[in-house]
């Protein structure tokens, strides 16, 4: 790993005497500096605009301005304020002159006759101080950028956003082109390039085995940890012929769990020059690896939760002549736990029992309670109990075995032949009835299951040919900051204009409300026209 150059080597010499410029320039050139010259204040500003010198040697007496004024202007301009200035003079040699120049911002003040060794030692001392200052400022800027990058990486909630945040963070920290590569559970390797100074990100296609091939450049192996390396540009482009990074590459690979694919961050090598900056690259790689592992774990837990949740729900609907059904279950967008939402459709003799419910909470316990209530509901229904007695029995079960839980349930007992419906509700959202372009909510009501009261709300309705009934859990219409009455009205308007195809209508309802913070269960049934 290389270190920063020992000193900047470009100096602007400003003096109206050509001989003096030549002498001073020759000293500087022998010391390894590139020298640019100016004979006046006006020329000095032109050179500063055209070049980026690391030092200014400035005569105090210029034909068009005072060197003191030029120094003060250099120091007051944000673009040149950190540029070191050494005053030289053969006439302003008094103590007051030197004090004036130093108070005006000069970093040193030399008077004729100037000794070459003293001059070069002064130049080295001034540049050494400014190099240390610039290094500290650069380190502080990069640490601040590293903090911003870490926050963005940890805030990413998808692998695509995480890869983009990693690439953007590396480009911002090191000020050069960068690329991030992450392999999520779906097996599709994400590769995103970021180009400074705009920090625009560009997804690039890549084969999944590229990560394994790049891994040969570092000594990470199959274990956990973080490793960095400098890769010659030609070797990098052998693996990635379409690489956006130019020249040699500084890269880091990190893994936090054995058996997982590592993450890779790479930047142009000239952006990472010393050990401190390589440590920043390591830290950034570790931050990405930890965030990836957290996102992978969340995705795995969510997948397991969804599988378990759906396994507790009916896999098929009974065929009921004259009626069409559509079912939906959508897990919470921000939850990785199983919930307590459920639905059931059971033929009981010549009637049909349609149930929807919601057990309080998101946890394995809530799912267990939900499964128990579903099985108890089936048992009571098979015994021939009506909806009111079923809900009363479910309340007894809940209070006896899960006294810390509550639940809401709505039961529809449907006569398929004549469309007669009895609605029994225990604190659940009211069903929605629609026909002929008009829609209304049922009575709903009743006390939640889990309380000692036996208050079961019952409503008798008839669904005419072409009529639609929609049952849902509260996750569909509950939003933070939005009155539930507003969302219920949105749902009523959607039902009044329901699609002939119930599957399309169900998708439209879910799309209209967007990603939800709670689980959503929904049953839609329509009597054929």
XYZ file of C-alpha atoms in Angstrom:
529
model
C 0.000 0.000 0.000
C 1.424 3.332 -1.029
C 1.470 6.547 0.996
C 0.809 10.133 0.094
C 3.597 11.980 -1.778
C 5.983 13.727 0.623
C 5.218 17.234 -0.673
C 3.365 19.090 -3.445
C 5.690 20.033 -6.271
C 4.032 22.880 -8.229
C 4.962 26.468 -7.310
C 3.910 29.845 -8.720
C 6.705 32.469 -8.547
C 5.407 36.056 -8.788
C 8.089 38.772 -9.229
C 8.500 41.639 -11.687
C 12.255 40.989 -11.978
C 12.980 38.304 -14.579
C 16.426 37.579 -13.106
C 14.990 36.990 -9.665
C 12.251 34.729 -11.080
C 14.951 32.751 -12.887
C 17.118 32.326 -9.783
C 14.266 31.320 -7.480
C 12.791 29.086 -10.188
C 16.126 27.306 -10.651
C 16.361 26.569 -6.919
C 12.855 25.148 -6.937
C 13.359 23.087 -10.080
C 16.513 21.498 -8.667
C 14.400 20.569 -5.627
C 11.894 18.788 -7.871
C 9.213 21.477 -8.264
C 7.356 22.401 -11.415
C 7.573 26.186 -11.650
C 5.148 28.605 -13.290
C 5.929 32.333 -13.387
C 4.112 35.662 -13.293
C 5.532 39.217 -13.555
C 2.536 41.097 -12.095
C -0.531 40.723 -9.913
C -2.757 40.471 -12.992
C -0.622 37.645 -14.429
C -0.639 35.934 -11.037
C -4.446 35.737 -11.056
C -4.364 34.374 -14.612
C -1.913 31.643 -13.581
C -4.018 30.779 -10.552
C -7.065 30.411 -12.795
C -5.222 28.236 -15.314
C -3.224 26.066 -12.887
C -3.545 24.544 -9.436
C -0.246 25.413 -7.734
C 0.593 24.074 -4.311
C 2.621 27.113 -3.251
C 2.966 30.809 -4.153
C 6.265 32.683 -3.799
C 5.161 36.329 -3.911
C 7.199 39.513 -4.184
C 5.952 42.341 -1.965
C 6.489 45.089 -4.574
C 4.691 44.447 -7.894
C 4.172 46.999 -10.688
C 0.344 46.892 -10.576
C -0.452 46.061 -6.948
C 0.999 45.473 -3.525
C 2.031 41.926 -2.792
C 0.383 42.352 0.611
C -2.965 42.979 -1.118
C -2.503 40.028 -3.459
C -1.782 37.740 -0.486
C -4.854 38.973 1.385
C -7.020 38.353 -1.700
C -5.596 34.839 -2.109
C -6.343 34.018 1.524
C -9.865 35.484 1.442
C -10.946 33.609 -1.705
C -12.520 30.201 -0.798
C -10.964 28.687 -3.919
C -7.409 29.620 -2.891
C -7.717 30.233 0.850
C -5.748 27.102 1.757
C -2.876 27.926 -0.625
C 0.413 28.659 1.239
C 2.132 31.974 0.417
C 5.785 32.929 1.039
C 6.601 36.648 0.758
C 10.022 37.718 -0.598
C 11.337 41.270 -0.764
C 14.514 43.201 -1.347
C 13.076 46.535 -0.242
C 10.402 45.917 2.425
C 12.829 44.464 4.915
C 11.892 46.164 8.154
C 10.338 44.343 11.084
C 7.096 46.244 10.515
C 7.028 45.076 6.874
C 7.476 41.446 7.884
C 4.818 41.772 10.576
C 2.440 43.376 8.070
C 2.923 40.536 5.599
C 2.476 37.792 8.181
C -0.654 39.452 9.608
C -2.041 39.634 6.053
C -1.902 35.838 5.767
C 1.595 35.029 4.530
C 3.036 31.793 5.889
C 6.649 33.007 5.754
C 8.572 36.213 4.941
C 12.095 36.218 3.488
C 14.241 39.267 2.658
C 17.201 39.740 0.329
C 19.789 38.509 0.244
C 18.031 35.111 0.284
C 20.117 32.037 1.076
C 19.125 29.085 -1.187
C 19.284 26.548 1.651
C 17.210 28.717 3.954
C 14.715 29.358 1.138
C 14.274 25.655 0.340
C 14.056 24.742 4.030
C 11.316 27.365 4.456
C 9.476 25.970 1.425
C 9.667 22.445 2.840
C 8.466 23.555 6.260
C 5.488 25.463 4.840
C 4.511 22.607 2.521
C 4.907 20.069 5.314
C 2.451 22.012 7.467
C -0.071 22.422 4.652
C 0.265 18.798 3.608
C -0.551 17.703 7.154
C -3.451 20.146 7.248
C -4.813 18.975 3.898
C -4.445 15.353 4.967
C -6.393 16.028 8.169
C -9.102 17.945 6.282
C -9.359 15.211 3.662
C -9.576 12.552 6.363
C -12.317 14.498 8.173
C -14.293 14.928 4.935
C -14.009 11.233 4.146
C -15.019 10.209 7.658
C -18.113 12.417 7.354
C -18.879 10.843 3.964
C -18.344 7.384 5.502
C -20.893 8.190 8.204
C -23.439 9.325 5.599
C -22.782 6.205 3.539
C -23.231 3.915 6.565
C -26.570 5.534 7.408
C -27.802 5.140 3.820
C -26.632 1.509 3.658
C -28.359 0.568 6.911
C -31.554 2.361 5.836
C -31.858 0.381 2.563
C -34.815 -2.027 2.645
C -34.168 -3.955 -0.598
C -31.057 -5.522 -2.105
C -31.225 -3.181 -5.104
C -31.330 -0.103 -2.860
C -28.593 -1.531 -0.666
C -26.273 -2.167 -3.625
C -26.901 1.348 -4.954
C -26.250 2.870 -1.517
C -22.987 0.923 -1.227
C -21.738 2.025 -4.660
C -22.804 5.629 -4.048
C -21.177 5.653 -0.611
C -17.839 4.359 -1.943
C -17.836 6.960 -4.741
C -18.610 9.763 -2.299
C -16.030 8.683 0.304
C -13.132 8.218 -2.115
C -14.134 10.622 -4.899
C -13.596 8.073 -7.695
C -15.639 5.604 -9.729
C -16.918 2.662 -7.750
C -18.815 -0.600 -8.154
C -20.726 -2.696 -5.614
C -21.675 -6.347 -6.075
C -24.106 -8.248 -3.839
C -25.633 -11.716 -4.315
C -29.040 -12.034 -2.540
C -31.109 -15.155 -1.912
C -32.752 -15.011 -5.353
C -29.408 -15.854 -7.000
C -29.370 -12.728 -9.205
C -26.103 -10.889 -8.644
C -26.602 -7.139 -8.228
C -23.850 -5.002 -9.750
C -24.184 -1.222 -9.616
C -21.635 1.357 -10.781
C -21.482 4.913 -9.415
C -19.778 7.830 -11.175
C -18.709 10.983 -9.319
C -19.240 13.872 -9.016
C -22.975 13.457 -9.795
C -23.074 10.110 -7.894
C -25.453 8.672 -10.491
C -25.808 4.895 -10.225
C -26.005 2.473 -13.135
C -27.108 -1.175 -12.808
C -24.945 -3.461 -14.936
C -25.690 -7.058 -15.895
C -23.234 -9.695 -14.707
C -22.975 -13.469 -14.372
C -23.419 -14.897 -10.851
C -20.013 -16.633 -10.935
C -18.193 -13.307 -11.353
C -18.225 -12.806 -7.575
C -16.417 -16.121 -7.117
C -13.814 -15.219 -9.749
C -13.176 -11.803 -8.230
C -12.812 -13.479 -4.840
C -9.513 -14.978 -6.048
C -7.950 -11.519 -5.942
C -8.169 -11.346 -2.120
C -7.217 -13.678 0.726
C -10.707 -14.017 2.206
C -11.206 -17.720 1.546
C -14.435 -19.384 2.699
C -14.447 -18.006 6.209
C -15.798 -14.831 7.705
C -13.910 -11.555 7.745
C -12.817 -8.718 5.488
C -9.912 -8.542 3.023
C -8.597 -5.763 0.784
C -6.318 -5.837 -2.237
C -4.992 -3.731 -5.089
C -5.784 -5.435 -8.404
C -3.959 -4.459 -11.628
C -6.377 -2.997 -14.144
C -5.682 -5.613 -16.807
C -6.510 -8.488 -14.419
C -9.721 -6.758 -13.315
C -10.836 -6.308 -16.927
C -10.075 -9.944 -17.718
C -12.927 -10.808 -15.371
C -15.103 -7.747 -16.162
C -14.415 -6.654 -19.764
C -17.114 -3.954 -19.509
C -15.707 -2.489 -16.270
C -16.436 1.213 -15.785
C -13.459 1.574 -13.429
C -10.289 2.815 -15.118
C -6.749 1.819 -14.141
C -5.872 -0.287 -11.126
C -8.565 -1.232 -8.616
C -8.672 -1.134 -4.815
C -11.219 -3.666 -3.645
C -12.654 -5.116 -0.460
C -14.590 -8.339 0.059
C -16.418 -9.094 3.303
C -18.469 -11.954 4.727
C -20.125 -12.137 8.150
C -21.481 -15.689 8.041
C -19.852 -18.886 6.808
C -21.523 -20.266 3.717
C -22.788 -16.909 2.508
C -21.487 -15.255 -0.665
C -19.282 -12.246 0.176
C -20.024 -8.663 -0.808
C -17.596 -6.768 -3.015
C -16.782 -3.066 -3.212
C -14.208 -1.744 -5.655
C -12.928 1.759 -6.439
C -10.287 3.243 -8.703
C -6.964 2.720 -6.909
C -5.861 6.356 -7.034
C -8.721 7.207 -4.655
C -7.306 5.004 -1.860
C -3.725 5.979 -1.142
C -2.748 5.312 2.462
C -3.454 2.934 5.330
C -6.145 5.170 6.838
C -8.069 5.152 3.571
C -7.717 1.376 3.205
C -9.161 1.061 6.710
C -12.113 3.174 5.559
C -12.573 0.820 2.620
C -12.511 -2.130 5.030
C -15.051 -0.463 7.302
C -17.342 0.324 4.390
C -17.131 -3.281 3.195
C -17.937 -4.582 6.689
C -20.901 -2.204 6.956
C -22.293 -3.475 3.661
C -21.768 -7.104 4.678
C -23.585 -6.624 7.989
C -26.477 -4.836 6.251
C -26.702 -7.570 3.610
C -26.809 -10.276 6.266
C -29.574 -8.436 8.129
C -31.573 -8.089 4.906
C -30.974 -11.749 4.012
C -32.117 -12.854 7.472
C -35.200 -10.677 7.214
C -36.022 -12.086 3.765
C -35.617 -15.654 5.043
C -37.779 -15.019 8.107
C -40.408 -13.330 5.985
C -40.458 -16.215 3.520
C -40.841 -18.740 6.362
C -43.568 -16.631 7.976
C -45.532 -16.307 4.744
C -45.237 -20.041 4.074
C -46.470 -20.846 7.563
C -49.275 -18.283 7.355
C -50.535 -19.582 4.006
C -50.320 -23.187 5.198
C -52.880 -22.304 7.869
C -55.357 -20.996 5.273
C -57.640 -22.984 2.933
C -55.917 -24.054 -0.264
C -59.102 -24.489 -2.325
C -62.685 -23.235 -2.444
C -65.792 -25.394 -2.687
C -67.705 -25.250 -5.949
C -71.027 -23.501 -5.349
C -73.326 -23.341 -8.407
C -74.515 -19.791 -9.089
C -71.736 -18.149 -7.071
C -68.195 -16.938 -7.778
C -65.498 -16.421 -5.138
C -62.130 -14.685 -4.885
C -59.737 -14.901 -1.931
C -56.730 -12.774 -1.048
C -54.159 -12.848 1.707
C -51.372 -10.240 1.736
C -48.782 -10.239 4.557
C -47.763 -6.937 6.114
C -45.137 -5.153 4.038
C -42.990 -4.354 7.096
C -43.467 -7.496 9.141
C -41.451 -10.693 9.108
C -43.773 -12.415 11.597
C -46.873 -14.495 11.051
C -50.159 -12.769 11.796
C -53.585 -13.755 12.997
C -55.707 -13.001 9.896
C -57.689 -15.928 8.498
C -60.657 -16.861 6.336
C -62.745 -19.977 5.807
C -65.425 -21.160 3.354
C -67.342 -24.291 4.467
C -70.327 -26.024 2.856
C -72.731 -27.111 5.632
C -75.610 -29.086 4.161
C -77.508 -26.812 1.791
C -75.931 -23.712 3.319
C -72.495 -22.146 3.009
C -70.562 -20.740 5.951
C -68.138 -17.922 5.058
C -65.855 -16.699 7.852
C -63.187 -14.036 8.176
C -61.310 -13.121 11.337
C -58.323 -11.466 12.896
C -56.510 -12.542 16.069
C -54.693 -9.750 17.851
C -50.942 -9.437 17.240
C -48.134 -10.565 14.935
C -46.335 -13.574 16.343
C -46.194 -17.336 16.303
C -48.549 -17.253 19.300
C -51.107 -15.219 17.321
C -50.880 -17.711 14.438
C -51.329 -20.613 16.869
C -54.445 -19.035 18.368
C -55.756 -18.358 14.877
C -55.273 -22.020 13.908
C -57.077 -23.175 17.065
C -60.036 -20.887 16.389
C -60.222 -22.070 12.790
C -60.309 -25.720 13.835
C -62.873 -24.986 16.557
C -64.994 -23.080 14.026
C -64.961 -26.088 11.698
C -65.897 -28.427 14.551
C -68.830 -26.275 15.696
C -70.024 -25.890 12.092
C -69.910 -29.640 11.436
C -71.985 -30.193 14.581
C -74.686 -28.098 12.940
C -74.572 -24.986 15.157
C -75.792 -21.712 13.737
C -73.520 -18.658 13.446
C -74.473 -17.166 16.803
C -73.767 -20.407 18.694
C -70.502 -20.842 16.757
C -69.291 -17.411 17.836
C -70.424 -18.015 21.401
C -68.474 -21.278 21.465
C -65.384 -19.637 19.973
C -65.561 -16.973 22.663
C -65.602 -19.643 25.366
C -62.589 -21.368 23.789
C -60.628 -18.129 23.560
C -61.422 -17.033 27.116
C -60.589 -20.429 28.589
C -57.327 -21.195 26.794
C -56.040 -17.772 25.737
C -57.382 -15.247 28.185
C -54.742 -12.678 27.147
C -55.914 -12.673 23.504
C -58.752 -10.997 21.631
C -60.107 -11.672 18.167
C -62.712 -10.369 15.740
C -64.761 -12.663 13.496
C -67.541 -12.164 10.970
C -69.648 -15.175 9.870
C -71.893 -15.242 6.810
C -74.405 -18.060 6.564
C -75.422 -18.121 2.912
C -78.330 -19.781 1.168
C -76.904 -20.209 -2.342
C -80.280 -20.876 -3.956
C -82.109 -17.733 -2.827
C -79.227 -15.426 -1.793
C -80.411 -15.192 1.814
C -77.558 -14.205 4.135
C -77.310 -14.072 7.898
C -74.403 -11.969 9.134
C -73.151 -12.606 12.672
C -70.341 -10.317 13.822
C -68.090 -10.252 16.866
C -66.438 -6.864 16.623
C -65.293 -7.340 13.024
C -65.326 -4.862 10.130
C -68.800 -4.710 8.568
C -69.287 -6.574 5.270
C -69.773 -4.516 2.133
C -72.774 -5.217 -0.156
C -72.900 -3.937 -3.734
C -75.309 -4.287 -6.647
C -76.300 -2.209 -9.667
C -73.608 0.460 -9.197
C -74.516 1.082 -5.555
C -72.704 -0.141 -2.439
C -73.340 -0.021 1.295
C -71.818 -1.412 4.462
C -73.699 -3.834 6.649
C -74.449 -3.295 10.319
C -71.320 -4.968 11.732
C -70.764 -4.388 15.438
C -70.742 -6.797 18.332
C -68.165 -7.226 21.061
C -64.723 -8.722 20.355
C -64.112 -12.341 21.253
C -62.199 -12.628 24.479
C -64.612 -10.593 26.625
C -67.196 -12.076 29.006
C -70.196 -10.467 27.282
C -72.113 -12.657 24.825
C -73.182 -9.785 22.551
C -73.344 -11.182 18.999
C -74.577 -8.746 16.346
C -76.853 -10.380 13.739
C -78.150 -8.951 10.437
C -80.423 -10.582 7.834
C -79.940 -9.543 4.185
C -80.609 -10.953 0.720
C -78.069 -10.804 -2.107
C -79.880 -10.299 -5.436
C -78.629 -11.755 -8.718
C -75.468 -9.850 -9.706
C -74.933 -8.752 -6.086
C -71.492 -8.689 -4.527
C -70.329 -9.175 -0.925
C -66.858 -8.160 0.277
C -65.383 -9.223 3.626
C -62.000 -7.949 4.781
C -59.762 -7.529 7.823
C -58.883 -4.113 9.198
C -55.387 -4.161 7.686
C -56.907 -3.203 4.330
C -58.289 0.142 5.494
C -56.173 1.178 8.479
C -53.535 3.830 7.742
C -51.568 6.047 10.071
C -52.682 9.620 9.620
C -55.711 8.711 7.461
C -59.180 8.529 9.062
C -60.547 5.020 8.675
C -63.834 6.505 7.472
C -61.999 7.956 4.456
C -60.563 4.590 3.482
C -63.888 2.844 4.025
C -65.467 5.322 1.620
C -62.723 4.608 -0.924
C -63.495 0.905 -0.601
C -67.244 1.514 -0.971
C -66.684 3.478 -4.209
C -64.464 0.701 -5.573
C -67.114 -1.931 -4.783
C -69.854 0.109 -6.473
C -67.818 -0.086 -9.680
C -66.582 -3.657 -9.282
C -65.086 -5.470 -12.262
C -67.077 -8.400 -13.688
C -63.979 -10.525 -13.059
C -63.642 -10.909 -9.278
C -59.937 -11.781 -9.520
C -59.255 -8.529 -11.400
C -61.432 -6.618 -8.941
C -59.562 -8.064 -5.942
C -56.225 -7.087 -7.474
C -57.552 -3.576 -8.136
C -58.648 -3.173 -4.524
C -55.257 -4.223 -3.165
C -53.443 -1.994 -5.655
C -55.637 0.975 -4.744
C -54.583 0.786 -1.090
C -50.927 -0.023 -1.802
C -48.455 -1.676 0.525
C -49.969 -2.239 3.939
C -48.498 -2.105 7.434
C -50.761 -4.932 8.621
C -51.840 -8.273 7.164
C -54.849 -8.214 4.842
C -57.344 -11.031 4.334
C -60.220 -10.519 1.897
C -63.097 -12.615 0.546
C -65.228 -11.438 -2.373
C -68.319 -13.385 -3.491
C -70.848 -12.624 -6.196
C -74.182 -14.167 -7.063
C -74.386 -14.858 -10.767
C -76.696 -12.529 -12.642
